[in-house]
Tab-separated table of C-alpha atoms and ligand atoms in Angstrom:
chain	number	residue	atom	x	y	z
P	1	UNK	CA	4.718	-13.856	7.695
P	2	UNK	CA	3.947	-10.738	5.676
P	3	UNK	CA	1.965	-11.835	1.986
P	4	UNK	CA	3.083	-9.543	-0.694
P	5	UNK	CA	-0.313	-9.958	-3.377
P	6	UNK	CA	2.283	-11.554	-6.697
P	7	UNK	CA	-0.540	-11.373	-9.172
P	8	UNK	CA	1.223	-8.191	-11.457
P	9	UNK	CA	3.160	-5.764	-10.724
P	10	UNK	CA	6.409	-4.633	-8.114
P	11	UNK	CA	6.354	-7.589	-6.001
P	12	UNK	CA	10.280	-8.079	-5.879
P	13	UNK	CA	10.864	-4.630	-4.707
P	14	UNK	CA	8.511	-5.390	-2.042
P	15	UNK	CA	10.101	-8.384	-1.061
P	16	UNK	CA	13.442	-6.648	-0.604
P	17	UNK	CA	12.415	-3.847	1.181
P	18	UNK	CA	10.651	-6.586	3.095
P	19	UNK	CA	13.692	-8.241	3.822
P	20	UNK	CA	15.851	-5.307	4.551
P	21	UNK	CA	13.455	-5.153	7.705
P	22	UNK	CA	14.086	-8.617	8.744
P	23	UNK	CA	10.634	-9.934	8.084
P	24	UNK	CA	9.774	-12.624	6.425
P	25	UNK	CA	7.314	-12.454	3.043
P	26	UNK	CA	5.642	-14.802	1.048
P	27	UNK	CA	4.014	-14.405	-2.383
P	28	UNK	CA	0.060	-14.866	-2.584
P	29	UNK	CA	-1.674	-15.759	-5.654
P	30	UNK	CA	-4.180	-18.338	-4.197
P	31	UNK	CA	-6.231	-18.417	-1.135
P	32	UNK	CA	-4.354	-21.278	0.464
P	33	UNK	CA	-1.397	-18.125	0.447
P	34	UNK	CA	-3.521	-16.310	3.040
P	35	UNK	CA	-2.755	-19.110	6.080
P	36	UNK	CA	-0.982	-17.529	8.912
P	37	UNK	CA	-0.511	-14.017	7.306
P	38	UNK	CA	-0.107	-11.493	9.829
P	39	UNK	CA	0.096	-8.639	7.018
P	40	UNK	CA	-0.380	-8.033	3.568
P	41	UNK	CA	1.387	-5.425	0.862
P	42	UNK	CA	-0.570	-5.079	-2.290
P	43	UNK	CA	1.911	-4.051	-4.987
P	44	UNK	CA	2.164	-0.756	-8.013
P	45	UNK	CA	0.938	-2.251	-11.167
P	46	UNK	CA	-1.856	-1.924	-13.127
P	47	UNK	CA	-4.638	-1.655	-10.963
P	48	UNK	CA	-7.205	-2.443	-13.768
P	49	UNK	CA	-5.271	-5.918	-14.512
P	50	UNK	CA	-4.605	-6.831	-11.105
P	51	UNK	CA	-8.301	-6.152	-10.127
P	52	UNK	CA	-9.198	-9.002	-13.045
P	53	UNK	CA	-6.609	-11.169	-11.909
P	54	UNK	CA	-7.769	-11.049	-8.061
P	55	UNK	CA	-11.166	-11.529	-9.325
P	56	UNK	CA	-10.130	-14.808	-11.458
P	57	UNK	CA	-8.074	-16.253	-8.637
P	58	UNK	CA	-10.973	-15.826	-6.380
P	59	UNK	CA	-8.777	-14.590	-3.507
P	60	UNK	CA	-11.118	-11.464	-3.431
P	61	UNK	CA	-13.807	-12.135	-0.349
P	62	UNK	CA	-10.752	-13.897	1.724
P	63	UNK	CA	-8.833	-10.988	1.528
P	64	UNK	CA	-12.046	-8.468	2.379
P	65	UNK	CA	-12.153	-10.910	5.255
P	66	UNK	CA	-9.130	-10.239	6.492
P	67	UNK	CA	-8.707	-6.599	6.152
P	68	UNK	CA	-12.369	-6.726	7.271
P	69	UNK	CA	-10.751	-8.022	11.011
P	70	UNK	CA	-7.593	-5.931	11.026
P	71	UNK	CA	-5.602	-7.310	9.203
P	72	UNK	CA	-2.750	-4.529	8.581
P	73	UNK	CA	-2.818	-4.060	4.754
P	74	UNK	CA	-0.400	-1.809	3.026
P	75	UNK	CA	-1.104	-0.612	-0.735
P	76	UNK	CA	1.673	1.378	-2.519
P	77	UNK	CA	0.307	3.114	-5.698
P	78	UNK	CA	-1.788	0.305	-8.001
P	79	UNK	CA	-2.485	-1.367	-4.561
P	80	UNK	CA	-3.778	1.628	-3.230
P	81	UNK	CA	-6.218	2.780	-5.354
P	82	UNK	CA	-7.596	-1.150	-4.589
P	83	UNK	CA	-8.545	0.434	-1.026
P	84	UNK	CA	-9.848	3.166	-2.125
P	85	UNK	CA	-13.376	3.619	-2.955
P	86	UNK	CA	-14.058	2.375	-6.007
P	87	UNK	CA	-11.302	-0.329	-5.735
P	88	UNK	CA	-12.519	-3.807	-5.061
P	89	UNK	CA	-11.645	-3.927	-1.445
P	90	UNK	CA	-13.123	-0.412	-1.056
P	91	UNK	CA	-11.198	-0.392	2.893
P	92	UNK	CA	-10.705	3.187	3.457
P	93	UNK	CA	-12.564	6.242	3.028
P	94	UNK	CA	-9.862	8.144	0.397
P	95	UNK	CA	-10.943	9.077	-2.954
P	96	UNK	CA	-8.373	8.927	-5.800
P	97	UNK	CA	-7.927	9.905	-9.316
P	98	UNK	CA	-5.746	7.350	-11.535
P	99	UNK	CA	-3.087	8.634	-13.521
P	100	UNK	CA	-3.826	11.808	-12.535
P	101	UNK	CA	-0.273	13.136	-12.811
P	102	UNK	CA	-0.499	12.439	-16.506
P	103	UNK	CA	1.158	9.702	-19.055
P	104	UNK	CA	4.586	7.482	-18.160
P	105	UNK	CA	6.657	10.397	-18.955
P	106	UNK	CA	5.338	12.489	-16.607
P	107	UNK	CA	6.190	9.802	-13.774
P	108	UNK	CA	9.077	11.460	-11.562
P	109	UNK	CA	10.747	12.050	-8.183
P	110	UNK	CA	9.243	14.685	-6.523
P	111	UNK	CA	10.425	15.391	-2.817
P	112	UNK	CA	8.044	15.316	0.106
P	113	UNK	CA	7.314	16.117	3.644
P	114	UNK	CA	7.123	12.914	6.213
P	115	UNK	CA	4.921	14.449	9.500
P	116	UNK	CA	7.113	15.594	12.060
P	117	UNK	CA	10.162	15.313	10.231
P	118	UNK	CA	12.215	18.756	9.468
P	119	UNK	CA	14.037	17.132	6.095
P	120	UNK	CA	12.538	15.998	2.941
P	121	UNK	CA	12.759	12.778	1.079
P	122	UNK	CA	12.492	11.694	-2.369
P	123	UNK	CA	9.282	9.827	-3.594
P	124	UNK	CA	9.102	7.813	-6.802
P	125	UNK	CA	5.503	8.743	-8.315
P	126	UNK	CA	5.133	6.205	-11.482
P	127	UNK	CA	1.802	7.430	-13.296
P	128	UNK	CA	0.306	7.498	-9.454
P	129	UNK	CA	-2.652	8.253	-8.547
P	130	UNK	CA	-3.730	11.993	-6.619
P	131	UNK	CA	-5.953	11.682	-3.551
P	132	UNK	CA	-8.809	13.735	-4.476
P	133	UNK	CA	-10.737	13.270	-1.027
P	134	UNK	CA	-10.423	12.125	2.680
P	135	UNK	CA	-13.159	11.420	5.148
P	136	UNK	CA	-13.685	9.612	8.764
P	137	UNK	CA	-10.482	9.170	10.547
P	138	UNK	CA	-7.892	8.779	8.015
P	139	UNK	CA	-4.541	10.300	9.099
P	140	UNK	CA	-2.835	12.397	6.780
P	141	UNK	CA	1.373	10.998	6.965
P	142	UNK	CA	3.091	12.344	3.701
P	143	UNK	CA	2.695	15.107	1.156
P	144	UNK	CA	4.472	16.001	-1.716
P	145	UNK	CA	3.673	19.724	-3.082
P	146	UNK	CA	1.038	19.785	-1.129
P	147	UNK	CA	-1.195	16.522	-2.378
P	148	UNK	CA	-1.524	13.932	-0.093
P	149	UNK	CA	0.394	11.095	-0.916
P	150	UNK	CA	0.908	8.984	2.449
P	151	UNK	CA	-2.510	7.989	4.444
P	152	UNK	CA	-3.403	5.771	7.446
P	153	UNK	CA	-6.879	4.831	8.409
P	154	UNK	CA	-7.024	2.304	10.818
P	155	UNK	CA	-5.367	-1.280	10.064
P	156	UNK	CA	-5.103	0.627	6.184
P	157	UNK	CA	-1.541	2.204	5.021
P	158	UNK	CA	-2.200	3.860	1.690
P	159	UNK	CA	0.860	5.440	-0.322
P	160	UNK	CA	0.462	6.548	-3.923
P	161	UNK	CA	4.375	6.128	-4.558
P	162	UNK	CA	6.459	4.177	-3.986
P	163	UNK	CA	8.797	3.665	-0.799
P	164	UNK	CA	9.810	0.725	-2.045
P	165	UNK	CA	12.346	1.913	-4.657
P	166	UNK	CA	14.020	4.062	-2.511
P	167	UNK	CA	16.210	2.948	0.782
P	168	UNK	CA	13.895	5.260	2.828
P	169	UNK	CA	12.518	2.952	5.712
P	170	UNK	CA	9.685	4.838	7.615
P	171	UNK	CA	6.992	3.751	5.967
P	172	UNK	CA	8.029	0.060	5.718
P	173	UNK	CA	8.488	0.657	9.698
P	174	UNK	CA	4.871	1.952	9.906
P	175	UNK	CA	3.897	-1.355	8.308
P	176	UNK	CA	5.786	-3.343	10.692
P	177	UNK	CA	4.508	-1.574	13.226
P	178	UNK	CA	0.825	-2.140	12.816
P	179	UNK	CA	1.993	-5.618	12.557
P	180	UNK	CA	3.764	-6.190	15.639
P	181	UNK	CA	1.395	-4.039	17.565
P	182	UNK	CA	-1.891	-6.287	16.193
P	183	UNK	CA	0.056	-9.307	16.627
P	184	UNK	CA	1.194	-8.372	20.346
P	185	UNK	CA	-2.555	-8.017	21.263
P	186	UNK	CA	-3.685	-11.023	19.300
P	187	UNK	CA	-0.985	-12.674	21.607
P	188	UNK	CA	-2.111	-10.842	24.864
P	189	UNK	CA	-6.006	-11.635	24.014
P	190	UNK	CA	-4.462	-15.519	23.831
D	201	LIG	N1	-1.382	3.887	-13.174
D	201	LIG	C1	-1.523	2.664	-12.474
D	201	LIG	C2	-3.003	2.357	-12.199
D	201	LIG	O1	-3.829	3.190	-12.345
D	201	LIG	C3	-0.771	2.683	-11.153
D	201	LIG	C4	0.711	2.795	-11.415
D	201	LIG	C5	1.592	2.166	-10.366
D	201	LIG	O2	1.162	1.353	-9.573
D	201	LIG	N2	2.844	2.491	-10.405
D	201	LIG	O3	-3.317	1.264	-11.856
């Protein structure tokens, strides 16, 4: 069961892309939504509001908890800058800039490079943030005129757009990939 954070924000998209996958989501507002979750997408939004609104429902230390074990959490734009440092679950070592592609208007489809692919693809940037610095082992994925826009560090899958909105698959195969592949040696370990 993937948990798809439903406190503001692009959580239907989610869910679809979700499903398009075959895997099963549910929405999580309250900690009692964290039982047998096997992943977690935190939604685009407002990271400012959802950031009060995880704070208010408490879910904040469960969720640190879990990413804290390797959990595989994905954050598309809003949700990523919650990973970030400075966010409030602070889980990978990225530094980002909000909004710093300027106001609403300026939010557009640029097209980007996936690693080891020849052909680009569109992104959807919606006032995103710009990775400003990496550190440690994060893995550079994506990149769209030349900022890095797609990260992995670990159990963390960081993308400042959003894959989401487009019918694009890889990096909602990445995601179910560190699932299955934590899952498989959660179920090895028995
Ligand atoms: N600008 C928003 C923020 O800083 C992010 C926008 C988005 O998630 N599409 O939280």
């Amino acid at each position: 069961m993937i948990g798809i954070l439903a406190l503001q924000g692009g959580v239907e998209e989610h869910r679809h892309s979700m499903s398009r996958c075959g895997a099963a989501t549910r929405p999580v507002r309250r900690c009692e939504d964290l039982e047998n979750i096997c992943g977690m997408i935190l939604p685009g939004g407002e990271s400012t509001t959802i950031t009060k609104l995880i704070i208010s429902s408490g879910i904040g230390p469960s969720v640190r908890s879990l990413i804290d074990a390797g959990m595989p959490v994905w954050g598309t734009c809003a949700g990523s800058i919650l990973l970030s440092r400075g966010g409030i679950w602070e889980s990978a070592d990225v530094e980002m800039q909000r909004n710093a592609y300027g106001p609403q208007r300026e939010s557009r489809i640029r097209s980007g490079t996936i690693k080891g692919r020849l052909e680009k693809i569109p992104m959807v940037f919606i006032r995103a943030p710009r990775v400003v610095n990496i550190s440690g082992d994060v893995e550079v994925l994506a990149r769209a005129d030349g900022d890095m826009v797609a990260l992995r560090q670990r159990n963390v899958l960081l993308t400042t757009f959003h894959p989401e909105l487009t019918s694009e698959t890889y990096f909602a195969d990445i995601f179910m990939g560190m699932v299955y592949s934590r899952t498989s040696q959660a179920a090895s370990k028995g």
